Short mmCIF file of C-alpha atoms in Angstrom, two decimals:
data_model
loop_
_atom_site.label_atom_id
_atom_site.label_comp_id
_atom_site.label_asym_id
_atom_site.label_seq_id
_atom_site.Cartn_x
_atom_site.Cartn_y
_atom_site.Cartn_z
CA MET A 1 12.79 91.86 112.09
CA ASN A 2 14.29 88.79 111.58
CA PRO A 3 12.25 86.37 113.81
CA ARG A 4 15.80 84.37 114.65
CA VAL A 5 16.89 87.44 115.87
CA PHE A 6 13.80 88.32 117.90
CA THR A 7 13.77 84.79 119.45
CA ALA A 8 16.99 85.04 120.28
CA ALA A 9 17.10 88.99 121.60
CA ALA A 10 13.95 87.71 123.66
CA PHE A 11 15.12 84.90 125.69
CA CYS A 12 18.43 86.77 126.38
CA ALA A 13 16.37 88.90 128.19
CA PHE A 14 16.20 85.98 130.90
CA GLY A 15 19.06 86.19 132.56
CA PHE A 16 22.86 84.86 132.61
CA LEU A 17 22.42 81.67 132.12
CA ALA A 18 19.38 82.40 129.12
CA THR A 19 22.29 84.91 127.82
CA HIS A 20 25.25 82.02 127.42
CA LEU A 21 22.85 79.82 125.95
CA CYS A 22 21.13 82.46 123.80
CA GLY A 23 25.14 82.85 122.64
CA GLU A 24 25.54 79.41 121.39
CA GLU A 25 21.98 79.49 119.81
CA ARG A 26 23.83 82.33 117.60
CA ILE A 27 26.41 80.56 117.15
CA GLU A 28 25.04 76.89 116.00
CA THR A 29 22.05 78.79 113.68
CA PRO A 30 23.31 79.65 110.47
CA LEU A 31 23.42 83.85 109.81
CA ALA A 32 22.94 83.49 106.12
CA GLU A 33 22.22 81.81 103.00
CA LYS A 34 24.17 81.97 99.26
CA GLY A 35 22.61 84.57 97.20
CA GLN A 36 24.20 85.83 93.78
CA SER A 37 28.05 84.62 93.69
CA LEU A 38 30.56 87.42 93.45
CA LEU A 39 34.43 86.27 93.07
CA ALA A 40 35.09 82.66 92.32
CA ASP A 41 38.47 81.72 92.09
CA ASP A 42 40.47 78.25 92.18
CA PHE A 43 43.87 79.68 91.41
CA GLU A 44 44.77 77.73 88.31
CA ARG A 45 46.12 79.59 86.16
CA GLN A 46 49.55 80.91 86.99
CA GLU A 47 48.91 84.99 87.12
CA LEU A 48 47.72 86.79 90.27
CA GLY A 49 44.45 88.53 87.67
CA GLN A 50 42.29 90.62 90.39
CA TRP A 51 44.25 89.93 93.33
CA LYS A 52 46.37 92.96 93.91
CA VAL A 53 49.92 92.71 96.10
CA ILE A 54 49.48 95.68 99.03
CA LEU A 55 52.34 94.40 100.50
CA PRO A 56 54.75 91.61 99.16
CA SER A 57 54.77 89.28 98.85
CA PHE A 58 51.51 86.53 96.65
CA ARG A 59 52.22 84.68 93.94
CA ILE A 60 50.47 81.99 92.32
CA GLU A 61 52.06 78.31 92.57
CA ASP A 62 50.52 74.85 91.88
CA GLY A 63 47.10 75.73 91.52
CA GLU A 64 47.13 77.73 95.19
CA LEU A 65 47.74 81.47 96.49
CA VAL A 66 51.16 81.73 98.21
CA ALA A 67 51.90 84.25 100.59
CA SER A 68 54.83 85.34 102.61
CA GLN A 69 56.11 87.61 104.73
CA ASP A 70 58.57 90.32 103.26
CA ARG A 71 58.40 93.05 106.27
CA ALA A 72 59.40 93.22 109.25
CA ASP A 73 56.85 95.75 110.48
CA HIS A 74 53.68 94.71 108.37
CA GLY A 75 52.69 91.49 107.15
CA SER A 76 51.78 90.52 103.16
CA VAL A 77 48.59 92.53 102.11
CA GLY A 78 46.54 90.61 99.35
CA ARG A 79 43.34 92.36 98.28
CA VAL A 80 40.24 91.93 95.90
CA TYR A 81 38.20 95.08 95.30
CA LEU A 82 34.45 93.45 95.06
CA PRO A 83 32.12 96.45 96.32
CA MET A 84 29.67 94.14 99.42
CA THR A 85 27.77 94.54 102.09
CA ASN A 86 26.02 91.22 103.21
CA VAL A 87 28.10 88.52 102.92
CA VAL A 88 29.21 84.60 102.89
CA MET A 89 33.09 83.88 101.87
CA SER A 90 34.52 80.65 101.77
CA PHE A 91 37.84 80.22 101.76
CA ARG A 92 40.71 77.30 102.40
CA PHE A 93 43.94 77.91 103.97
CA ASN A 94 46.78 76.23 105.32
CA LEU A 95 49.61 77.07 107.72
CA VAL A 96 52.21 76.44 106.49
CA ASP A 97 55.14 77.98 108.13
CA SER A 98 53.55 80.64 109.89
CA TRP A 99 51.93 82.48 113.11
CA GLY A 100 48.87 83.57 111.65
CA PHE A 101 46.70 85.54 109.24
CA ASN A 102 43.85 88.29 108.80
CA VAL A 103 40.61 88.34 106.63
CA VAL A 104 39.82 91.83 106.30
CA PHE A 105 36.78 93.93 105.20
CA ASP A 106 37.49 97.71 104.43
CA ASP A 107 35.97 100.67 103.37
CA LYS A 108 39.27 103.06 101.81
CA ASN A 109 36.26 105.78 101.42
CA TYR A 110 35.32 105.58 105.22
CA LYS A 111 37.88 107.87 107.73
CA GLY A 112 36.44 107.27 110.93
CA SER A 113 38.83 103.99 111.39
CA HIS A 114 42.54 103.38 110.52
CA ALA A 115 42.91 102.95 107.03
CA GLY A 116 38.98 102.33 106.15
CA HIS A 117 39.14 98.84 108.37
CA ILE A 118 35.26 97.86 108.87
CA ALA A 119 36.26 93.99 109.90
CA ARG A 120 37.96 91.30 110.46
CA VAL A 121 38.44 87.93 111.39
CA ALA A 122 42.17 86.99 112.87
CA ILE A 123 43.32 83.25 112.90
CA THR A 124 46.41 81.83 114.64
CA PRO A 125 47.02 78.47 115.07
CA LYS A 126 45.82 78.75 119.25
CA GLN A 127 42.75 81.32 118.51
CA ILE A 128 40.35 82.55 116.15
CA ARG A 129 39.81 86.10 116.38
CA LEU A 130 36.30 88.21 115.45
CA GLY A 131 36.68 91.65 115.06
CA ASP A 132 34.65 94.75 114.74
CA ASP A 133 37.08 97.33 113.35
CA LYS A 134 34.63 100.11 112.66
CA GLU A 135 33.93 100.21 116.40
CA GLY A 136 36.40 99.05 117.78
CA ILE A 137 40.58 98.11 117.67
CA MET A 138 40.59 100.17 114.39
CA ARG A 139 38.35 103.26 115.40
CA ASN A 140 40.55 106.30 115.24
CA ASP A 141 39.94 107.47 118.79
CA ILE A 142 41.31 104.11 120.37
CA PHE A 143 43.47 103.05 117.73
CA ALA A 144 45.43 106.79 118.95
CA MET A 145 44.51 105.72 122.66
CA ARG A 146 46.19 102.23 123.09
CA ARG A 147 49.19 102.99 121.43
CA ASP A 148 49.55 105.53 124.81
CA PRO A 149 50.30 103.93 127.83
CA LYS A 150 48.35 106.80 130.09
CA GLN A 151 45.38 105.70 127.50
CA LYS A 152 45.46 102.07 126.98
CA ALA A 153 43.66 100.82 129.92
CA ALA A 154 40.19 103.08 129.29
CA ALA A 155 40.91 101.97 125.72
CA ASP A 156 40.16 98.51 126.57
CA LYS A 157 37.67 99.46 128.30
CA LEU A 158 35.84 101.03 124.68
CA LEU A 159 36.64 97.49 123.33
CA GLU A 160 34.41 95.70 125.16
CA GLY A 161 31.63 93.82 123.33
CA ARG A 162 33.98 94.50 119.86
CA GLY A 163 35.48 91.41 119.58
CA SER A 164 35.25 87.92 120.60
CA ASN A 165 38.23 85.32 120.81
CA VAL A 166 37.59 81.65 120.17
CA LYS A 167 39.76 79.49 121.72
CA ILE A 168 41.11 76.70 119.47
CA ASP A 169 43.61 74.34 117.48
CA VAL A 170 44.04 75.30 113.66
CA ALA A 171 47.49 72.62 112.82
CA LYS A 172 49.86 73.66 110.66
CA GLY A 173 50.40 72.27 107.51
CA GLU A 174 47.07 70.99 107.21
CA TRP A 175 44.39 71.88 104.87
CA HIS A 176 41.06 73.82 106.95
CA GLU A 177 38.14 75.22 105.34
CA MET A 178 36.71 78.58 106.59
CA THR A 179 33.39 79.58 106.22
CA ILE A 180 32.73 84.01 107.00
CA GLU A 181 29.15 84.83 106.99
CA LEU A 182 28.66 88.54 107.71
CA LEU A 183 25.30 89.84 107.72
CA GLY A 184 23.99 93.30 109.54
CA ASP A 185 25.13 93.69 112.55
CA GLU A 186 26.61 90.24 113.13
CA MET A 187 28.83 87.73 111.98
CA ARG A 188 29.52 84.11 112.47
CA VAL A 189 32.45 82.39 111.96
CA SER A 190 32.78 78.08 111.00
CA LEU A 191 36.27 75.83 110.72
CA ASN A 192 35.91 72.76 108.92
CA GLY A 193 32.22 72.84 108.65
CA LYS A 194 32.05 73.45 112.37
CA ALA A 195 30.62 76.60 113.73
CA ILE A 196 32.88 78.03 116.31
CA GLY A 197 32.07 81.94 117.18
CA HIS A 198 29.67 84.60 116.42
CA LEU A 199 29.95 88.14 117.31
CA GLN A 200 27.18 91.11 116.95
CA SER A 201 28.54 94.94 116.81
CA SER A 202 27.51 97.70 115.46
CA GLY A 203 30.17 98.43 113.11
CA LEU A 204 29.82 94.94 111.19
CA ALA A 205 26.93 97.04 109.43
CA HIS A 206 28.66 99.62 107.79
CA PRO A 207 26.80 99.59 104.55
CA THR A 208 29.56 99.33 101.74
CA LYS A 209 32.86 97.18 101.99
CA GLU A 210 34.54 98.02 98.49
CA SER A 211 37.68 95.20 99.28
CA VAL A 212 38.69 91.96 101.00
CA HIS A 213 42.17 91.29 101.78
CA PHE A 214 44.13 88.54 103.47
CA THR A 215 47.18 90.12 105.93
CA VAL A 216 49.54 86.88 106.23
CA ASN A 217 52.55 86.92 109.02
CA GLY A 218 55.21 84.38 108.35
CA ARG A 219 57.19 82.66 105.95
CA GLU A 220 54.21 80.69 103.83
CA VAL A 221 50.17 80.50 104.29
CA ARG A 222 48.45 79.01 101.32
CA PHE A 223 44.89 79.47 100.41
CA ASP A 224 42.83 78.02 97.55
CA ASP A 225 39.15 77.80 96.29
CA VAL A 226 37.97 81.59 97.09
CA GLN A 227 34.34 82.00 96.99
CA ILE A 228 31.84 84.92 97.75
CA TRP A 229 28.35 85.43 97.79
CA GLU A 230 25.41 88.11 98.61
CA ALA A 231 24.35 86.74 101.93
CA LYS A 232 20.12 86.32 102.50
CA PRO A 233 19.09 86.06 106.19
CA ALA A 234 18.83 82.39 106.81
CA ARG A 235 15.27 81.21 106.72
#
């Protein structure tokens, strides 16, 4: 067992105050170190390359990946197929004219969740959410229950502990940098160099994430300097 995890888990056993402090410790303590590079994309070209447009539209413009929602019923989706398990992902983004986007790790071969969704980070101008999709909001039974008004309350009970919300201002029209650490059953997110959120939930440990994608809502979000590395436990 990672000594950092053991220490945190042991500390949390001593009551509410310790649990609260433990949660802060997990946010502040890095989960992972960067290993082998899996992807490094600065978009200094004209073609999308390995980015696949699942729902329009995505394009390369001025050395940046630009996404716009073209359908009313779903955000635009741009995906990179990249088999991975534990990763560190970093990228820059600008909410030019958008109410938010998601970073989603998927396994399309997994049939236990809607569309094979495993984990996500959802960014809006006022909140960032870390989510376990596999055992949370996208798990097939919960996904179906939440669409039935009579079962929604029961479904919401099943979602306890499967997500973590961070109230934070993310200014539109400015560039921000995000880092996502995904290691075992834990996820940690940093914004502009500051750690802001942590989630521990069993679905995050799904052994295969075969792709990652951006789902964008609104007229325009810009991305740049997308990098993904294999993750190793932090020392």
